[in-house]
Coordinates of C-alpha atoms in Angstrom, one line a residue:
M1399 CA 16.7 -24.1 5.7
K1400 CA 17.6 -21.7 2.8
I1401 CA 14.2 -19.9 2.0
G1402 CA 13.2 -17.5 -0.6
F1403 CA 10.1 -15.1 -0.2
I1404 CA 8.3 -13.5 -2.8
S1405 CA 5.6 -11.1 -2.0
L1406 CA 3.1 -10.0 -4.1
G1407 CA 0.6 -7.0 -4.1
C1408 CA 0.2 -4.4 -1.6
S1409 CA 2.0 -3.0 1.1
K1410 CA -0.1 -4.8 3.4
N1411 CA 0.8 -8.1 1.9
Q1412 CA 4.0 -7.2 2.4
V1413 CA 4.0 -6.5 6.0
D1414 CA 2.5 -10.3 6.1
S1415 CA 5.5 -11.3 4.6
E1416 CA 7.7 -9.7 6.6
R1417 CA 6.2 -11.2 9.8
V1418 CA 6.7 -15.0 8.4
M1419 CA 10.2 -14.3 7.5
G1420 CA 10.8 -12.7 10.7
L1421 CA 9.1 -16.3 12.2
L1422 CA 11.2 -18.0 10.0
K1423 CA 14.6 -16.0 10.5
T1424 CA 14.0 -16.5 14.6
N1425 CA 13.5 -20.5 14.2
G1426 CA 17.2 -20.8 12.9
H1427 CA 16.6 -20.9 8.4
T1428 CA 18.1 -18.4 6.0
M1429 CA 16.4 -16.1 3.5
T1430 CA 17.9 -15.8 0.2
T1431 CA 17.2 -13.9 -3.1
T1432 CA 18.8 -16.5 -4.8
L1433 CA 16.0 -18.3 -5.5
E1434 CA 18.5 -21.3 -7.3
D1435 CA 20.1 -22.5 -4.2
A1436 CA 16.4 -21.7 -2.0
Q1437 CA 15.0 -25.2 -0.1
A1438 CA 12.0 -24.0 0.3
I1439 CA 10.2 -20.4 -1.5
F1440 CA 7.0 -18.8 -0.3
V1441 CA 5.1 -17.0 -2.6
N1442 CA 2.4 -14.2 -1.1
T1443 CA 0.2 -13.9 -3.6
C1444 CA -3.0 -11.3 -4.3
G1445 CA -6.4 -12.0 -5.0
F1446 CA -8.0 -8.6 -5.3
I1447 CA -8.4 -7.8 -9.3
N1448 CA -7.7 -10.0 -12.2
P1449 CA -4.5 -9.3 -13.3
A1450 CA -2.6 -9.4 -9.7
K1451 CA -4.5 -13.0 -9.5
E1452 CA -2.9 -13.5 -13.0
E1453 CA 0.3 -12.4 -11.8
S1454 CA 0.5 -14.6 -8.5
I1455 CA -0.3 -18.0 -11.1
N1456 CA 2.2 -16.7 -13.4
T1457 CA 4.8 -16.4 -10.3
I1458 CA 3.7 -19.7 -8.7
L1459 CA 4.3 -21.6 -12.0
E1460 CA 7.7 -20.1 -12.1
M1461 CA 8.9 -21.1 -9.1
A1462 CA 7.7 -24.2 -9.7
E1463 CA 10.2 -24.6 -12.0
Y1464 CA 12.8 -24.6 -9.4
K1465 CA 12.0 -28.4 -8.2
Q1466 CA 14.1 -29.3 -11.0
R1467 CA 17.0 -27.7 -9.1
N1468 CA 17.3 -27.3 -5.3
L1469 CA 13.4 -26.6 -4.0
K1470 CA 11.8 -28.7 -2.0
K1471 CA 9.0 -27.0 -0.6
L1472 CA 6.9 -24.5 -2.5
I1473 CA 4.4 -22.9 -0.1
V1474 CA 1.5 -20.6 -1.5
I1475 CA 0.0 -18.1 1.2
G1476 CA -2.1 -15.0 0.9
C1477 CA -5.4 -13.9 -0.2
L1478 CA -5.4 -16.0 -3.4
S1479 CA -5.0 -19.3 -1.2
Q1480 CA -7.3 -17.5 1.2
R1481 CA -10.1 -17.2 -1.7
Y1482 CA -9.3 -20.0 -3.9
K1483 CA -7.9 -22.8 -1.9
Q1484 CA -9.5 -25.5 -3.0
D1485 CA -9.5 -24.7 -6.8
L1486 CA -5.9 -24.4 -6.4
I1487 CA -4.9 -27.7 -4.8
L1488 CA -6.5 -29.3 -7.8
E1489 CA -5.2 -27.4 -10.1
L1490 CA -1.4 -26.8 -9.1
P1491 CA -0.1 -30.4 -7.7
E1492 CA 3.1 -28.3 -8.1
V1493 CA 2.5 -26.6 -4.8
D1494 CA 3.3 -28.3 -1.3
R1495 CA 0.8 -26.5 1.1
F1496 CA -1.7 -23.4 0.3
I1497 CA -2.3 -21.1 3.2
G1498 CA -4.8 -18.6 3.8
V1499 CA -4.9 -15.3 5.8
S1500 CA -7.4 -16.7 8.0
E1501 CA -4.9 -20.0 8.9
Y1502 CA -2.1 -17.6 10.0
G1503 CA -2.7 -17.8 13.7
K1504 CA -1.5 -21.4 13.6
L1505 CA 1.6 -20.7 10.8
D1506 CA 3.9 -22.3 13.8
E1507 CA 1.9 -25.7 13.4
I1508 CA 1.3 -25.6 9.9
L1509 CA 4.7 -24.5 8.8
S1510 CA 6.4 -27.1 11.1
D1511 CA 4.4 -29.9 9.5
V1512 CA 5.4 -28.5 6.1
L1513 CA 8.9 -27.7 6.6
E1514 CA 9.5 -30.8 8.3
T1515 CA 11.0 -29.0 10.8
K1516 CA 9.9 -27.4 14.5
I1517 CA 8.5 -23.7 14.1
I1518 CA 8.1 -21.9 17.2
G1519 CA 6.2 -18.9 17.8
T1520 CA 2.8 -16.6 17.0
Y1521 CA 2.8 -15.2 13.9
G1522 CA 2.7 -11.3 14.6
K1523 CA 4.3 -11.5 17.8
M1524 CA 8.1 -12.2 16.3
E1525 CA 10.5 -9.6 15.3
R1526 CA 9.6 -8.2 11.4
L1527 CA 12.3 -9.2 9.2
I1528 CA 11.9 -5.4 6.7
S1529 CA 12.5 -6.6 3.3
K1530 CA 13.1 -3.0 2.0
K1531 CA 14.6 0.0 2.6
S1532 CA 15.5 -0.5 6.2
H1533 CA 15.0 3.6 6.6
T1534 CA 11.2 3.4 5.8
A1535 CA 8.5 0.9 7.0
Y1536 CA 4.9 0.0 6.9
L1537 CA 2.9 -0.2 10.3
K1538 CA -0.3 -2.1 9.2
I1539 CA -2.8 -0.9 12.4
S1540 CA -5.6 -3.0 11.2
E1541 CA -6.7 -6.4 9.4
G1542 CA -9.6 -6.7 7.2
C1543 CA -12.6 -3.7 6.5
S1544 CA -16.0 -3.6 7.0
N1545 CA -17.3 -0.8 4.3
R1546 CA -18.6 -2.9 2.2
C1547 CA -18.0 -1.4 -0.8
T1548 CA -20.0 -3.6 -3.8
Y1549 CA -16.8 -4.5 -6.2
C1550 CA -14.5 -5.1 -3.6
A1551 CA -13.6 -8.5 -2.2
I1552 CA -11.5 -7.5 0.7
P1553 CA -13.8 -8.2 3.3
L1554 CA -14.8 -11.5 2.1
I1555 CA -10.9 -12.2 1.9
R1556 CA -9.4 -10.6 5.2
G1557 CA -13.1 -10.3 6.9
N1558 CA -14.2 -7.4 8.8
M1559 CA -12.0 -4.9 10.1
K1560 CA -9.9 -5.6 13.5
S1561 CA -7.9 -3.2 15.1
Y1562 CA -4.5 -4.3 16.6
P1563 CA -3.9 -2.9 20.0
Q1564 CA -2.3 0.6 20.4
E1565 CA -0.1 -1.1 23.1
E1566 CA 1.4 -3.6 20.2
L1567 CA 1.8 -0.7 17.4
I1568 CA 4.0 0.9 20.0
L1569 CA 5.9 -1.8 20.8
E1570 CA 6.3 -2.4 17.1
A1571 CA 7.1 0.9 16.1
Q1572 CA 9.6 1.3 19.1
K1573 CA 11.6 -2.2 17.3
L1574 CA 11.5 -0.5 14.0
V1575 CA 12.5 3.2 14.7
L1576 CA 15.5 1.5 17.1
H1577 CA 16.7 -0.6 13.8
G1578 CA 17.1 2.9 11.7
V1579 CA 13.2 3.5 10.5
K1580 CA 12.7 6.9 10.0
E1581 CA 9.3 7.2 8.1
L1582 CA 6.5 4.7 9.7
V1583 CA 3.6 4.5 7.3
L1584 CA 0.6 3.3 8.2
I1585 CA -1.7 1.3 6.4
A1586 CA -4.4 -0.6 6.7
Q1587 CA -8.1 -1.1 4.5
D1588 CA -9.3 2.5 6.4
T1589 CA -6.8 3.5 8.3
T1590 CA -9.1 6.8 9.7
R1591 CA -11.3 4.0 11.0
Y1592 CA -8.8 2.7 13.6
M1593 CA -10.4 0.9 16.5
E1594 CA -14.1 2.1 15.8
D1595 CA -14.5 -1.8 15.8
Q1596 CA -13.3 -1.4 19.2
G1597 CA -16.3 1.2 20.2
S1598 CA -14.6 4.8 19.6
N1599 CA -11.9 5.8 16.8
Q1600 CA -8.3 5.9 18.3
L1601 CA -6.8 7.4 15.6
G1602 CA -5.2 10.6 17.3
S1603 CA -4.7 8.8 20.2
L1604 CA -1.9 6.6 17.9
L1605 CA -0.4 9.2 15.8
K1606 CA 0.2 11.1 19.5
A1607 CA 2.0 8.1 20.9
L1608 CA 4.2 7.7 17.5
N1609 CA 4.7 11.2 17.1
D1610 CA 6.3 10.9 20.8
L1611 CA 9.2 8.6 19.7
P1612 CA 12.3 9.8 19.7
G1613 CA 14.3 8.8 16.2
L1614 CA 11.2 9.0 14.1
K1615 CA 11.3 11.7 11.5
W1616 CA 8.4 11.4 9.7
I1617 CA 4.6 9.1 10.0
R1618 CA 2.7 8.8 6.7
I1619 CA -0.7 8.1 6.7
L1620 CA -2.3 6.0 3.4
Y1621 CA -5.8 4.9 2.9
M1622 CA -7.8 7.3 4.7
Y1623 CA -11.4 7.0 4.0
P1624 CA -12.7 10.4 2.7
N1625 CA -16.1 10.9 5.1
A1626 CA -13.7 9.4 7.8
V1627 CA -11.6 12.1 7.8
S1628 CA -13.0 14.7 10.2
K1629 CA -12.5 18.4 11.2
K1630 CA -11.2 16.7 14.7
L1631 CA -8.6 14.6 13.2
L1632 CA -7.1 16.8 11.2
S1633 CA -6.2 19.4 14.4
E1634 CA -5.1 16.1 15.8
M1635 CA -2.6 15.4 13.1
K1636 CA -1.7 19.0 13.1
A1637 CA -0.8 18.6 16.9
C1638 CA 1.6 16.0 15.6
D1639 CA 4.8 17.3 14.2
K1640 CA 6.0 14.9 12.3
V1641 CA 2.8 13.7 10.6
I1642 CA 3.3 14.9 7.4
P1643 CA 0.2 16.8 5.3
Y1644 CA 0.3 13.9 2.6
F1645 CA -3.5 13.1 2.3
D1646 CA -4.1 9.1 0.3
I1647 CA -7.9 9.5 -0.2
P1648 CA -9.4 7.4 -2.4
I1649 CA -12.8 9.1 -3.5
Q1650 CA -13.5 6.4 -6.4
H1651 CA -15.9 8.6 -8.9
A1652 CA -17.7 12.3 -8.5
D1653 CA -21.2 11.1 -9.6
D1654 CA -23.5 10.6 -6.8
A1655 CA -25.7 7.5 -8.1
L1656 CA -22.3 6.0 -9.0
L1657 CA -21.2 6.1 -5.7
T1658 CA -24.4 4.5 -3.8
A1659 CA -23.9 1.9 -6.3
M1660 CA -20.5 1.5 -5.4
N1661 CA -22.1 1.6 -1.7
R1662 CA -19.5 4.1 -1.1
K1663 CA -20.5 6.6 2.5
G1664 CA -20.3 10.1 1.3
S1665 CA -21.7 12.7 -1.5
V1666 CA -19.5 14.1 -4.1
Q1667 CA -20.2 17.6 -2.2
D1668 CA -19.2 15.2 1.0
N1669 CA -15.9 15.0 -0.6
R1670 CA -15.7 18.6 -2.3
Q1671 CA -16.1 19.7 1.2
V1672 CA -13.1 17.2 2.9
I1673 CA -10.8 18.2 0.6
S1674 CA -11.4 22.1 1.3
D1675 CA -11.3 21.1 5.4
I1676 CA -7.8 19.9 4.8
R1677 CA -6.7 22.3 2.3
E1678 CA -7.9 24.8 5.2
V1679 CA -5.8 23.2 8.1
Y1680 CA -3.0 22.5 5.7
P1681 CA -2.7 25.0 2.4
D1682 CA 0.1 22.7 1.2
A1683 CA -1.5 19.3 1.3
I1684 CA -0.4 17.0 -1.2
L1685 CA -3.5 14.8 -2.0
R1686 CA -3.8 11.5 -3.1
T1687 CA -6.8 9.6 -4.7
T1688 CA -7.9 6.6 -6.7
L1689 CA -10.4 6.3 -9.3
I1690 CA -12.7 3.9 -11.0
V1691 CA -13.7 4.1 -14.4
G1692 CA -16.1 1.9 -16.3
F1693 CA -18.1 0.9 -13.3
P1694 CA -21.3 -0.6 -14.0
G1695 CA -23.7 1.6 -15.4
E1696 CA -21.3 4.6 -15.7
T1697 CA -22.3 7.2 -18.7
L1698 CA -20.4 9.5 -21.0
A1699 CA -22.5 12.0 -18.7
Q1700 CA -20.9 10.6 -15.3
F1701 CA -17.6 10.1 -16.7
Q1702 CA -17.3 13.6 -18.0
S1703 CA -18.6 14.5 -14.2
L1704 CA -15.3 12.8 -13.4
L1705 CA -13.1 14.7 -15.2
E1706 CA -14.2 17.8 -14.1
F1707 CA -13.7 17.0 -10.6
V1708 CA -10.1 15.7 -11.5
K1709 CA -10.0 19.1 -13.5
E1710 CA -11.3 20.9 -10.2
I1711 CA -9.3 19.5 -7.2
R1712 CA -6.1 18.8 -9.2
F1713 CA -4.7 16.4 -7.2
D1714 CA -1.2 16.2 -6.8
R1715 CA -1.4 12.3 -7.2
L1716 CA -4.1 10.2 -9.1
G1717 CA -3.9 6.7 -9.3
A1718 CA -7.0 5.1 -11.8
F1719 CA -8.2 1.5 -12.7
A1720 CA -11.1 -0.2 -15.4
Y1721 CA -13.4 -1.8 -13.0
S1722 CA -13.0 -5.4 -13.4
L1723 CA -15.6 -7.8 -12.7
E1724 CA -15.2 -10.0 -9.3
E1725 CA -17.1 -12.8 -8.1
D1726 CA -19.0 -12.9 -5.2
T1727 CA -19.3 -9.1 -4.8
P1728 CA -22.9 -7.2 -5.2
A1729 CA -21.5 -5.6 -8.4
Y1730 CA -20.4 -8.5 -10.0
D1731 CA -24.1 -9.1 -10.9
L1732 CA -24.6 -5.5 -12.6
P1733 CA -24.9 -5.9 -16.6
E1734 CA -21.4 -4.2 -17.7
S1735 CA -22.4 -1.7 -20.1
L1736 CA -18.8 -0.6 -21.6
S1737 CA -16.9 -2.8 -23.2
E1738 CA -13.0 -3.3 -22.0
T1739 CA -11.8 -1.4 -25.3
D1740 CA -14.1 1.4 -23.7
K1741 CA -12.8 1.3 -20.2
Q1742 CA -9.1 1.6 -21.7
E1743 CA -10.1 4.2 -23.4
R1744 CA -11.9 6.3 -20.5
L1745 CA -8.9 5.2 -18.3
L1746 CA -6.1 6.7 -20.8
Q1747 CA -8.2 10.1 -20.8
V1748 CA -7.8 10.5 -17.1
M1749 CA -4.6 9.4 -16.5
D1750 CA -4.0 12.3 -19.7
L1751 CA -5.6 14.5 -17.9
Q1752 CA -3.4 14.1 -14.9
A1753 CA -0.2 14.0 -16.1
K1754 CA -0.9 17.5 -17.0
I1755 CA -1.8 18.4 -13.9
S1756 CA 0.9 16.7 -12.3
E1757 CA 3.7 18.3 -14.3
E1758 CA 2.0 21.6 -13.8
K1759 CA 2.5 21.3 -10.5
Q1760 CA 6.1 19.4 -10.3
K1761 CA 7.0 22.9 -12.2
A1762 CA 5.7 25.2 -9.7
L1763 CA 7.8 23.4 -6.8
I1764 CA 10.9 25.0 -9.1
G1765 CA 12.6 26.9 -7.0
Q1766 CA 12.2 25.8 -3.5
T1767 CA 14.1 23.6 -1.1
F1768 CA 12.9 20.5 0.7
E1769 CA 13.8 17.9 2.8
V1770 CA 14.7 14.6 1.1
L1771 CA 15.1 11.0 2.3
I1772 CA 17.7 9.3 0.9
D1773 CA 16.3 5.8 -1.0
S1774 CA 19.2 5.0 -2.9
K1775 CA 22.0 5.7 -5.0
E1776 CA 22.3 4.3 -8.9
K1777 CA 25.8 2.1 -9.6
N1778 CA 28.7 3.4 -10.0
S1779 CA 27.1 7.2 -10.4
D1780 CA 26.8 10.2 -8.1
V1781 CA 23.2 10.3 -8.8
Y1782 CA 20.9 9.6 -5.6
H1783 CA 17.1 8.7 -5.7
G1784 CA 15.0 10.0 -2.6
R1785 CA 11.7 11.4 -1.8
S1786 CA 10.4 14.7 0.1
I1787 CA 7.0 14.8 1.9
H1788 CA 5.2 14.9 -1.8
S1789 CA 6.1 10.8 -2.3
A1790 CA 5.3 7.9 -0.8
P1791 CA 7.6 5.2 -0.8
D1792 CA 8.3 2.1 -3.6
Q1793 CA 7.5 4.3 -6.1
I1794 CA 3.7 4.8 -6.2
D1795 CA 4.7 8.2 -6.3
G1796 CA 7.7 10.2 -8.3
E1797 CA 11.1 11.0 -6.8
V1798 CA 13.6 13.7 -6.2
L1799 CA 17.0 13.2 -8.0
F1800 CA 20.3 14.8 -7.4
V1801 CA 24.2 14.4 -7.8
S1802 CA 26.4 14.7 -5.5
E1803 CA 30.2 13.7 -5.5
T1804 CA 30.1 13.8 -1.8
S1805 CA 28.9 10.2 -0.1
H1806 CA 26.1 10.2 1.4
K1807 CA 23.7 7.7 3.8
I1808 CA 21.2 5.6 2.8
G1809 CA 18.5 6.7 4.6
S1810 CA 19.8 9.5 5.8
F1811 CA 18.3 13.5 5.0
V1812 CA 19.5 16.1 3.0
K1813 CA 18.4 19.3 1.8
V1814 CA 17.6 19.9 -2.2
K1815 CA 16.7 22.8 -4.5
I1816 CA 14.7 22.1 -6.9
T1817 CA 15.9 23.2 -10.4
R1818 CA 13.9 21.0 -13.4
N1819 CA 11.2 18.7 -13.4
D1820 CA 9.0 15.7 -15.5
E1821 CA 5.3 14.3 -15.1
Y1822 CA 6.4 12.7 -12.1
D1823 CA 10.0 13.2 -11.0
L1824 CA 11.9 16.2 -9.2
F1825 CA 15.7 16.9 -10.1
G1826 CA 17.7 18.8 -7.8
E1827 CA 21.1 20.3 -6.1
L1828 CA 22.2 20.1 -2.7
V1829 CA 21.5 23.0 -0.6

């Protein structure tokens, strides 16, 4: 059967999609990007925030139109199916099956039924089908989250944190490297608490084991909870030469009262100290963070404190979101103090400030030479796109662009001297 696959949402969802596709491919099915030819289409949905929910619904409706062509089965999986399954069954009769994340353990049985063909194998135990760049892959080290931030629905959807055994992760990583992966990106809802659900933190042990894999070049860690970035962890990271000094540490806000209302662990001063500790060990550390503006009760003074913190720390990368109501979360019942217009104005202020900081930081890199992993080449052009250690994959951060008449293999490393910049991208020449 020809199968089309649409994966929405975060990188963690992408890994889920690759596992499902791997299961299907192992059972003889063919993946196609030509949706007009697909006999079955899977949509892996996101149900985290309202814009993501809307995108998921719109995509489902768009895919349903292919039923007027070859499409026989439309299957919707993921977070939206988990959270709103019964409502969706009533509202979207075009869909043949909704499968929530809690059902993935019996995916072989469910898919055998809906596809009317025998599916053999266990979800997560079959080889993943890497859907994007073959030289970069995500390694999801745990599922769910136990932090219970008041604005977040992830624990409602995915449950408490459950770490994957280290031996399984190493085996998965070995297979990925064998297939040409040069950069492993560790992901989870909270990577820094790996195996704490089993009694003790083992992130350092996992990093050491991954660091020993021949053929692997970079190990990048995303979704690091600030108060879990300990001096011990920094020491363990420093001991691993393949672990790059890229710190994705969502602080969410810079006001203690709001951090408490969000049920975030650690104070503003704690976050400031963590950043200081990181920069002491890694003077050239790349710092990325995520912020929420317009959380219920956020005053103008509290928002100004956030702006001052951003000015003080000067993050290399920053993403910000306007708070949106999430039903069934503790923050849902808090009285909103700002209009959507006010939230968007504050969001714009934060991003304008960060744009200036980013451009200044980018400009400071001019004249320096970096190792660049080539991600792509423009069609009918000599322009290559790649990333240094400063940038995570999938357009989360900026790129490094260079021109070369000599052919270079996608997924190879080259040295590039930076000659100019814009807000987020760097431009250079081969050396």
